[in-house]
Short mmCIF file of C-alpha atoms in Angstrom, two decimals:
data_model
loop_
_atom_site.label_atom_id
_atom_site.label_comp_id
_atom_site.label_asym_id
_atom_site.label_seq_id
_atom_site.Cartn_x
_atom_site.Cartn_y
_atom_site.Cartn_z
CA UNK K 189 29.72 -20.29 60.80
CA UNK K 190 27.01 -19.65 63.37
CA UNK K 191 24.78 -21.79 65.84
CA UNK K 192 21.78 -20.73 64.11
CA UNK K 193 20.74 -21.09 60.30
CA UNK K 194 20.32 -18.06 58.67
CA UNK K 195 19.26 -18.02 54.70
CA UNK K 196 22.61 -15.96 53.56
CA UNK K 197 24.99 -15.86 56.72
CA UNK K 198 27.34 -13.07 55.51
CA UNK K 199 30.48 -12.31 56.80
CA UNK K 200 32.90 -9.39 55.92
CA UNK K 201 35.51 -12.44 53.92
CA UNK K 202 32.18 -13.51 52.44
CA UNK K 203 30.86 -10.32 51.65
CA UNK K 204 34.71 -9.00 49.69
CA UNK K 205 33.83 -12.32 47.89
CA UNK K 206 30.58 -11.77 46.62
CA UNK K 207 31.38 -7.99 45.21
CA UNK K 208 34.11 -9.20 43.41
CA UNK K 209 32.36 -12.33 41.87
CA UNK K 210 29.33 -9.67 40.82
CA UNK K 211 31.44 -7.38 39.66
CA UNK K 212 33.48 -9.68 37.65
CA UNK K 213 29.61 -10.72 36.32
CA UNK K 214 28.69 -6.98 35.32
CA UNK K 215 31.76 -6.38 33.89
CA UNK K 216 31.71 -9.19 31.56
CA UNK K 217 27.59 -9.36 30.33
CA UNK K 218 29.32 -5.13 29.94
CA UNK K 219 31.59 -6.13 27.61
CA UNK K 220 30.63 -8.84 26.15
CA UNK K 221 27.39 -6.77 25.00
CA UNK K 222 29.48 -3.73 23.97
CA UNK K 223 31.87 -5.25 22.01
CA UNK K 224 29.42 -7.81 20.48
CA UNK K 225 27.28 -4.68 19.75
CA UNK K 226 29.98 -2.75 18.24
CA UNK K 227 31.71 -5.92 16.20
CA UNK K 228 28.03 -7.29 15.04
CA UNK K 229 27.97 -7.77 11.41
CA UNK K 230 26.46 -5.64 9.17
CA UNK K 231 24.70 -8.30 7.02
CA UNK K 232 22.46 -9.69 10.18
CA UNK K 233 19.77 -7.86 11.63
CA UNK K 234 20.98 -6.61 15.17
CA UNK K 235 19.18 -7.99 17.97
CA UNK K 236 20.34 -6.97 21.43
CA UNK K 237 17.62 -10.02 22.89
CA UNK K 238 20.09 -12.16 21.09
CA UNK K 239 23.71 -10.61 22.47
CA UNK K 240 21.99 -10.84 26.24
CA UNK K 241 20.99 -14.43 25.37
CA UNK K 242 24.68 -15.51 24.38
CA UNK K 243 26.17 -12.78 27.38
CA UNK K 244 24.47 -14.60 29.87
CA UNK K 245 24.85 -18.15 28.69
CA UNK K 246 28.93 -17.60 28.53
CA UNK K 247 29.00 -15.97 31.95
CA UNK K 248 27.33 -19.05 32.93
CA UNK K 249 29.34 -21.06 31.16
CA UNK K 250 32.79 -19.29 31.96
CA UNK K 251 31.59 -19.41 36.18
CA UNK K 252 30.96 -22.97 35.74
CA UNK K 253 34.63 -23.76 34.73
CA UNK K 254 35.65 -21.36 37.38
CA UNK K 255 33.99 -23.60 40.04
CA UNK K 256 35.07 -26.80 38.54
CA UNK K 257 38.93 -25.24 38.49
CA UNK K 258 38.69 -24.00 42.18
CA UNK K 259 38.72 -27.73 43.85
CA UNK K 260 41.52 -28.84 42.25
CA UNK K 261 43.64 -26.09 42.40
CA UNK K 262 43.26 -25.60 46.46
CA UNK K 263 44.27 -29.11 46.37
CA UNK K 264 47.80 -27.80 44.07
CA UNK K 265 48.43 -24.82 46.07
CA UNK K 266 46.73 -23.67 49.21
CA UNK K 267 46.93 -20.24 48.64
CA UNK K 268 43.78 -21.03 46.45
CA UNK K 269 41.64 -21.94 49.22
CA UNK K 270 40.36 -18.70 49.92
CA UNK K 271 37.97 -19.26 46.39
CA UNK K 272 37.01 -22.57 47.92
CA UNK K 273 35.73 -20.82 51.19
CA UNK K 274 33.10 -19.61 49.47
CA UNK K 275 32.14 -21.14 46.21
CA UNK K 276 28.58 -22.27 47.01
CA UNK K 277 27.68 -18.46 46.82
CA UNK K 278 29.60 -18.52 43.09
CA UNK K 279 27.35 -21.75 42.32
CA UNK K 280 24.01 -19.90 42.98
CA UNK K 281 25.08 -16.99 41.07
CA UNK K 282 26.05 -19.45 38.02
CA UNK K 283 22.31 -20.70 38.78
CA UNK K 284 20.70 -17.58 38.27
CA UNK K 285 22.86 -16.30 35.61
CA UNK K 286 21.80 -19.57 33.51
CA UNK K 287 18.14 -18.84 34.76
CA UNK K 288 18.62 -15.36 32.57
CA UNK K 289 20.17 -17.16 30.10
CA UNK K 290 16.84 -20.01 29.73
CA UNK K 291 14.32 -17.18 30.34
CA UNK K 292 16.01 -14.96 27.14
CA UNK K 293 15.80 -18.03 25.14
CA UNK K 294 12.33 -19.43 25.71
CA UNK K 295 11.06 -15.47 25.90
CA UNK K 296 12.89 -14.52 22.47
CA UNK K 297 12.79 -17.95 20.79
CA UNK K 298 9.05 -19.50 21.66
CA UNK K 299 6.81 -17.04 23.22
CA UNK K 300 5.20 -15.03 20.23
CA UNK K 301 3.99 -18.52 18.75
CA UNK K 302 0.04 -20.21 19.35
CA UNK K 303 2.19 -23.38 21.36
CA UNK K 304 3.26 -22.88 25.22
CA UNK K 305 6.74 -21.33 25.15
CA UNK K 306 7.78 -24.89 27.19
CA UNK K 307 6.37 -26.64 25.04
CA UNK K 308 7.26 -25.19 21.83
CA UNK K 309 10.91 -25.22 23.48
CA UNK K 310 10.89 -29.04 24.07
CA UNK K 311 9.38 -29.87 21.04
CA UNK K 312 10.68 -27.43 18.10
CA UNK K 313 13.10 -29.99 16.93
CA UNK K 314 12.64 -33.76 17.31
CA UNK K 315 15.53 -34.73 14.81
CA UNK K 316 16.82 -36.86 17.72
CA UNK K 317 18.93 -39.06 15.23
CA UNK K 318 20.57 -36.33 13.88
CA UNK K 319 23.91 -35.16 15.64
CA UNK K 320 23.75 -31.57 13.46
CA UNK K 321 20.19 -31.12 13.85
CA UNK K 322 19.75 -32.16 17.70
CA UNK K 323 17.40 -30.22 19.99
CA UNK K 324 20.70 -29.18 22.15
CA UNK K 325 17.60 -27.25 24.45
CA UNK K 326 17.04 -30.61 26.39
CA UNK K 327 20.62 -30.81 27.30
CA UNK K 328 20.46 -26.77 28.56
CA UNK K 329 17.21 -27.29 29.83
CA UNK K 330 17.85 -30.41 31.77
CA UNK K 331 21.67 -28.65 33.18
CA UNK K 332 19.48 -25.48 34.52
CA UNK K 333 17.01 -28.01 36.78
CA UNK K 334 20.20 -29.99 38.12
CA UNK K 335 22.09 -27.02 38.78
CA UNK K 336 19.06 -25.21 40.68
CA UNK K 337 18.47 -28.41 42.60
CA UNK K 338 22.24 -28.32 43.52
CA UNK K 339 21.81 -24.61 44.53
CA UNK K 340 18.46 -25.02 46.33
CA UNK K 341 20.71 -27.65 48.65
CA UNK K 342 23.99 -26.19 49.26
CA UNK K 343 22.93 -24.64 52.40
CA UNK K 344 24.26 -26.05 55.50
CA UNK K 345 21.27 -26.51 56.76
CA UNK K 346 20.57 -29.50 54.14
CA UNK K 347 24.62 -30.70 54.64
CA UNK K 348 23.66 -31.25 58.59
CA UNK K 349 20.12 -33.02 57.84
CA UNK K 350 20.94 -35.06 54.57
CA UNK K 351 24.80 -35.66 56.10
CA UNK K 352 28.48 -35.33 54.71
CA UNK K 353 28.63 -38.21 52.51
CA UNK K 354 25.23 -37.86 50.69
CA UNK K 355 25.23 -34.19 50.49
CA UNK K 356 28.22 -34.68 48.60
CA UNK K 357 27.40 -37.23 46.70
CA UNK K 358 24.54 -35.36 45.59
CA UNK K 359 26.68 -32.44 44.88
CA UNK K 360 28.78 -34.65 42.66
CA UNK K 361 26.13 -34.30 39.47
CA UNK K 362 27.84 -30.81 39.05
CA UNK K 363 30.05 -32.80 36.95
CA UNK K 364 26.69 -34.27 34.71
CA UNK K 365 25.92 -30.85 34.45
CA UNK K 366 28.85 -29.85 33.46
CA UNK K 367 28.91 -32.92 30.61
CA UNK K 368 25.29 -31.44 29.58
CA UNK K 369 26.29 -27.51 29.37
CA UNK K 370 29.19 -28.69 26.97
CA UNK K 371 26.93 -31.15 24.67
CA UNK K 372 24.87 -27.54 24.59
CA UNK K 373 26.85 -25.68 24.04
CA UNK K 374 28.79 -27.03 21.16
CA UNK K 375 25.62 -28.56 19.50
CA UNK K 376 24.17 -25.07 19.33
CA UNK K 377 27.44 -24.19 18.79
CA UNK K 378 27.90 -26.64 15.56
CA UNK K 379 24.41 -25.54 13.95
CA UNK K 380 24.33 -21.91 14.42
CA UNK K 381 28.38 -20.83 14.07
CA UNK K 382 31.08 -21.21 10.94
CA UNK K 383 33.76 -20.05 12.64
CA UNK K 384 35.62 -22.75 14.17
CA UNK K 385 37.37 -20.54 17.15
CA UNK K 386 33.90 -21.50 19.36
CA UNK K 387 35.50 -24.90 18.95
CA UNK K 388 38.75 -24.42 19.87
CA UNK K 389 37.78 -22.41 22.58
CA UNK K 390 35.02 -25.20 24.50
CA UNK K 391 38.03 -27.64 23.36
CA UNK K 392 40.63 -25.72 25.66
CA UNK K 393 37.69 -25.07 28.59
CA UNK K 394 37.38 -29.03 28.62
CA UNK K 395 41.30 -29.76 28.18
CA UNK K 396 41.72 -26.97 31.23
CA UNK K 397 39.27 -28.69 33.56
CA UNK K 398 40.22 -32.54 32.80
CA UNK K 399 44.13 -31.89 33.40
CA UNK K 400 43.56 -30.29 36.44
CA UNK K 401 41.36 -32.88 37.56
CA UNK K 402 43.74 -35.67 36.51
CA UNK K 403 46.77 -33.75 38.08
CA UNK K 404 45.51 -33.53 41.47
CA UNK K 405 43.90 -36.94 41.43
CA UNK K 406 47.82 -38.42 40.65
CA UNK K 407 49.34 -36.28 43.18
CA UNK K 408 46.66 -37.22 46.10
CA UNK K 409 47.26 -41.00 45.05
CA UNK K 410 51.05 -40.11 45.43
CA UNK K 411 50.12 -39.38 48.87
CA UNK K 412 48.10 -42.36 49.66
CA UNK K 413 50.50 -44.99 47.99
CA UNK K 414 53.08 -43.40 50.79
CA UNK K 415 52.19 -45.65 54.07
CA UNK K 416 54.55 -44.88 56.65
CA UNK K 417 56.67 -47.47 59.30
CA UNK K 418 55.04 -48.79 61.86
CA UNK K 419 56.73 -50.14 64.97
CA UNK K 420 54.41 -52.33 67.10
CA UNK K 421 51.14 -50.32 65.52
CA UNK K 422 53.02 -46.95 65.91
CA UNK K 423 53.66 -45.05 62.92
CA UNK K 424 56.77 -42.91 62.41
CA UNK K 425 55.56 -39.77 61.51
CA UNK K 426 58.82 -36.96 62.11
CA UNK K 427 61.60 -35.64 64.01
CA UNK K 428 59.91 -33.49 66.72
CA UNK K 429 62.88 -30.66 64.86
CA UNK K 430 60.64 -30.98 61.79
CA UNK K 431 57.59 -29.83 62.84
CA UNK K 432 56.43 -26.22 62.29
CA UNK K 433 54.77 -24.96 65.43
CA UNK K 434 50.66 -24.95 64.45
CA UNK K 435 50.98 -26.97 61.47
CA UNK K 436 50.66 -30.67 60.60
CA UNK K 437 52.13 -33.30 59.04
CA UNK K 438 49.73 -36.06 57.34
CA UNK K 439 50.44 -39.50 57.49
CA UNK K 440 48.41 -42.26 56.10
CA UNK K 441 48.32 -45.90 57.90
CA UNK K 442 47.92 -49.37 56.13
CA UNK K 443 44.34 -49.23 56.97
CA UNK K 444 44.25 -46.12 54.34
CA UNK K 445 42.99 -44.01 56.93
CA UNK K 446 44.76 -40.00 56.66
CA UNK K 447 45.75 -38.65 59.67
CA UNK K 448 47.03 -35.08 60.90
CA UNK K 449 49.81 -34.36 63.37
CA UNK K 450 49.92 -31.15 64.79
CA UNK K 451 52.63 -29.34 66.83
CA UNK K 452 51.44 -26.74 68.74
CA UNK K 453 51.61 -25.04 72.27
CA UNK K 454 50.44 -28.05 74.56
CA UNK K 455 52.69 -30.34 72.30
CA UNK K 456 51.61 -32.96 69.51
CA UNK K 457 48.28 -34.21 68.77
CA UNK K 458 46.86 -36.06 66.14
CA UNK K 459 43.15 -36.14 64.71
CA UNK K 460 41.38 -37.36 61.45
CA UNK K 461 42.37 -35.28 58.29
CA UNK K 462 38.49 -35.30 57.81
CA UNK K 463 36.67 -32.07 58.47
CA UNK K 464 33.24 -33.35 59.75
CA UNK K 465 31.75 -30.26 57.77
CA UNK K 466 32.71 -31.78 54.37
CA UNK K 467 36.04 -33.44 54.61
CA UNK K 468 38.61 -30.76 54.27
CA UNK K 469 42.08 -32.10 54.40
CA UNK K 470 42.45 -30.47 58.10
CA UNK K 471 46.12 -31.46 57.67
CA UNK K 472 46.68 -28.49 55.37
CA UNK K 473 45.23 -26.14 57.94
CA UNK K 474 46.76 -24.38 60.90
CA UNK K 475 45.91 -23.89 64.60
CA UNK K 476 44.10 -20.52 65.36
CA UNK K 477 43.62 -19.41 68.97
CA UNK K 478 44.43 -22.90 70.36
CA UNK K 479 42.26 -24.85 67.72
CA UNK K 480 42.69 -26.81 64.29
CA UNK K 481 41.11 -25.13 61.48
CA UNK K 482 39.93 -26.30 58.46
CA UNK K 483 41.62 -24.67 55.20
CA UNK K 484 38.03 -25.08 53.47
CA UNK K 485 35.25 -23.43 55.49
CA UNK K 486 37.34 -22.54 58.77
CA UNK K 487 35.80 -25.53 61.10
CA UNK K 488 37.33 -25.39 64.40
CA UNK K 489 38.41 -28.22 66.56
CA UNK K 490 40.48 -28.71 69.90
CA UNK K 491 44.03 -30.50 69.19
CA UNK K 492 43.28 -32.69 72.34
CA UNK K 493 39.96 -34.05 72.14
CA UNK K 494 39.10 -33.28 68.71
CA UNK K 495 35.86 -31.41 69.80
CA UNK K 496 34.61 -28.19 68.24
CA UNK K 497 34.33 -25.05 71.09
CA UNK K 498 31.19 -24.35 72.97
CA UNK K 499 28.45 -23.66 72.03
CA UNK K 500 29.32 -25.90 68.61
CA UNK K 501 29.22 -29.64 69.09
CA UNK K 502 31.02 -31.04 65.55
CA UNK K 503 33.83 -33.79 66.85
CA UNK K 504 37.02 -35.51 65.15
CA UNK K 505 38.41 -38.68 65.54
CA UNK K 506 41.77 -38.24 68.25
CA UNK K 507 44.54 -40.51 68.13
CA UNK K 508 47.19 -41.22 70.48
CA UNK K 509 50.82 -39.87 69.84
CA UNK K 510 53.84 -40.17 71.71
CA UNK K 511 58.18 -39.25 71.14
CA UNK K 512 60.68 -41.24 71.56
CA UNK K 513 64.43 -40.36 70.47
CA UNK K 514 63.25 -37.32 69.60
CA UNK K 515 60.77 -39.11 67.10
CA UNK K 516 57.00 -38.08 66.87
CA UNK K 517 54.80 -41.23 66.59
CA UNK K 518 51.21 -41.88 66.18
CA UNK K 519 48.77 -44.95 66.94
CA UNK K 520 47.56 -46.02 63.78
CA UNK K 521 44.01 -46.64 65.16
CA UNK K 522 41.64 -44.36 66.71
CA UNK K 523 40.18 -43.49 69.88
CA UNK K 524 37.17 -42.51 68.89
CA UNK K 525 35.31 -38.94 67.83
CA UNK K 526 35.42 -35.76 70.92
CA UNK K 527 38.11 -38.36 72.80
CA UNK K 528 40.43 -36.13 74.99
CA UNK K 529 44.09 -37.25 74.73
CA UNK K 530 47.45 -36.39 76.30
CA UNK K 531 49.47 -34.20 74.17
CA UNK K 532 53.06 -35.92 73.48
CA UNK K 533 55.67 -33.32 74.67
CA UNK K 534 58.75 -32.65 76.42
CA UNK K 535 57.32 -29.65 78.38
CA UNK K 536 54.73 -31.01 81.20
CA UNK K 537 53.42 -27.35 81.50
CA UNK K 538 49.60 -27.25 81.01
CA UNK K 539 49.20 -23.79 78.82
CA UNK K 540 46.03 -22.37 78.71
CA UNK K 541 44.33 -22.80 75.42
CA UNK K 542 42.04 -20.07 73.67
CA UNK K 543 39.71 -22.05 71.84
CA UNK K 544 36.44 -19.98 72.09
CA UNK K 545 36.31 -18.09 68.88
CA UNK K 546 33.73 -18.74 66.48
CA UNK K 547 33.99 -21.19 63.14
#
């Protein structure tokens, strides 16, 4: 993270990510064309337009369930997260992969004709009422200008102006698109192919995806339907014994509100478990250098006072903790966003806290 907007802000985590996401891409549109070349039947006119066409449009179609699979499964297992950090660079290359993809298939498939390649590509079928003979283009065509939209926006630049909640509400139609790639797919699929393995195969992509999307939503409301004691508005949370220095535990009050307790070097604070960048559980994050950070993007924020470090002015929610019998407790309301806040502890000691490294 930086102060300033930059169009790509690179760092060297960020950069290992991006070569290995493009060179998983070359590898496969490699292969795929090789072996498609190699393994093309002998009855069919070879046409290497047509292997590029369905190279790029399952690379796009294989990154999409890649992105789709990477939010649930840093939910299941944090070790994950690392894909998560930086999956709005995999989303624009899934843009411009299916970009190659639509610009093959209007170039090969409408362009030597008297019509406008658009055109001719919106309106070479119209057997609308026919399930086998459906112009599956709209649904491709109509997925590309969503996703590109959803690229075009995943800046933070357009998450600070727009806000949290509506950029990612907006970024929610990843799942139409998703519903529209798979109508494409297997229509095109259904009038072009004999061989039935296509089907099993976008039947195990969509089996893959759902599960993991209905695991982790069950195991999150596990967590939620788990409201802890509360003692005159105090909530239980541990024994002070169970705490690992630097992490949290998250509790979540009768109001439904989540809330992180950390143990670190000043003693126990609590905050929101709602990253102000886009709502990363900051529970399942550490301290680093004296501050909270975020699993997801690696938002910082002070344990005390919730407040990002200068020069960066993001701010948590802070509630009140305090031990008795050796038991942590937390006030089940909260004091507001940037609110400084005793740490509970046994040691009065004021450590110095480093909290000046960048997000």
């Amino acid at each position: 993270m930086s102060t300033q907007y930059f169009p790509i802000h690179w760092n060297k985590q960020k950069k290992y990510y991006d070569l290995i996401a493009l060179a998983f891409i070359v590898i496969y549109l490699a292969s795929y064309s090789i072996f498609s070349a190699i393994t093309f039947p002998e009855d069919q006119q070879f046409s290497s337009i047509v292997i590029l066409i369905r190279a790029f449009g399952s690379c796009s179609l294989i990154l999409l369930h890649i992105i789709l699979l990477i939010g649930p499964l840093a939910r299941l297992n944090s070790i994950f997260a690392v894909l998560l950090y930086n999956r709005r660079h995999l989303g624009v290359m899934t843009a411009i992969i299916s970009l190659f993809h639509g610009a093959l298939v209007t170039f090969f498939y409408h362009s030597f004709g008297s019509i406008n390649p658009f055109l001719s590509l919106l309106t070479s079928s119209s057997e609308y009422t026919s399930f086998t003979s459906f112009p599956f283009e709209v649904f491709g065509l109509l997925a590309l200008l969503i996703l590109f939209v959803l690229a075009s926006i995943s800046h933070d630049f357009w998450q600070k102006n727009l806000g949290r909640d509506i950029w990612k509400s907006i970024h929610m139609a990843i799942y139409f698109v998703y519903a529209l790639v798979i109508f494409h797919v297997a229509l095109g699929v259904m009038q072009s192919e004999q061989d039935f393995i296509y089907v099993w195969i976008i039947g195990a992509g969509i089996t893959l995806v759902t599960s993991a999307h209905i695991f982790t939503f069950f195991k999150e409301r596990a967590k939620d339907k788990k409201i802890f004691d509360q003692k005159e508005n105090w909530l239980q949370v541990a024994n002070v014994n169970d705490f690992i220095i630097n992490k949290a535990k998250m509790i979540k009050a009768a109001n439904k509100e989540r809330i992180a307790v950390f143990k670190h070097e000043k003693g126990f604070s609590a905050v929101t478990d709602l990253c102000a960048h886009q709502g990363g559980p900051l529970s399942e994050g550490k301290v680093v250098d004296g501050c909270i950070t975020c699993p997801w993007h690696g938002w910082q924020y002070r344990p005390e006072d919730g407040q990002s470090p200068p020069p960066f002015k993001e701010k948590v929610a802070t509630y009140k903790t305090k031990i008795e019998n050796n038991i942590v407790y937390v006030f089940y309301k909260p004091e507001g966003e940037g609110v400084y806040i005793n740490p509970a502890s046994f040691d009065k000691e004021n450590l110095t806290s480093n909290c000046s490294k960048n997000k």
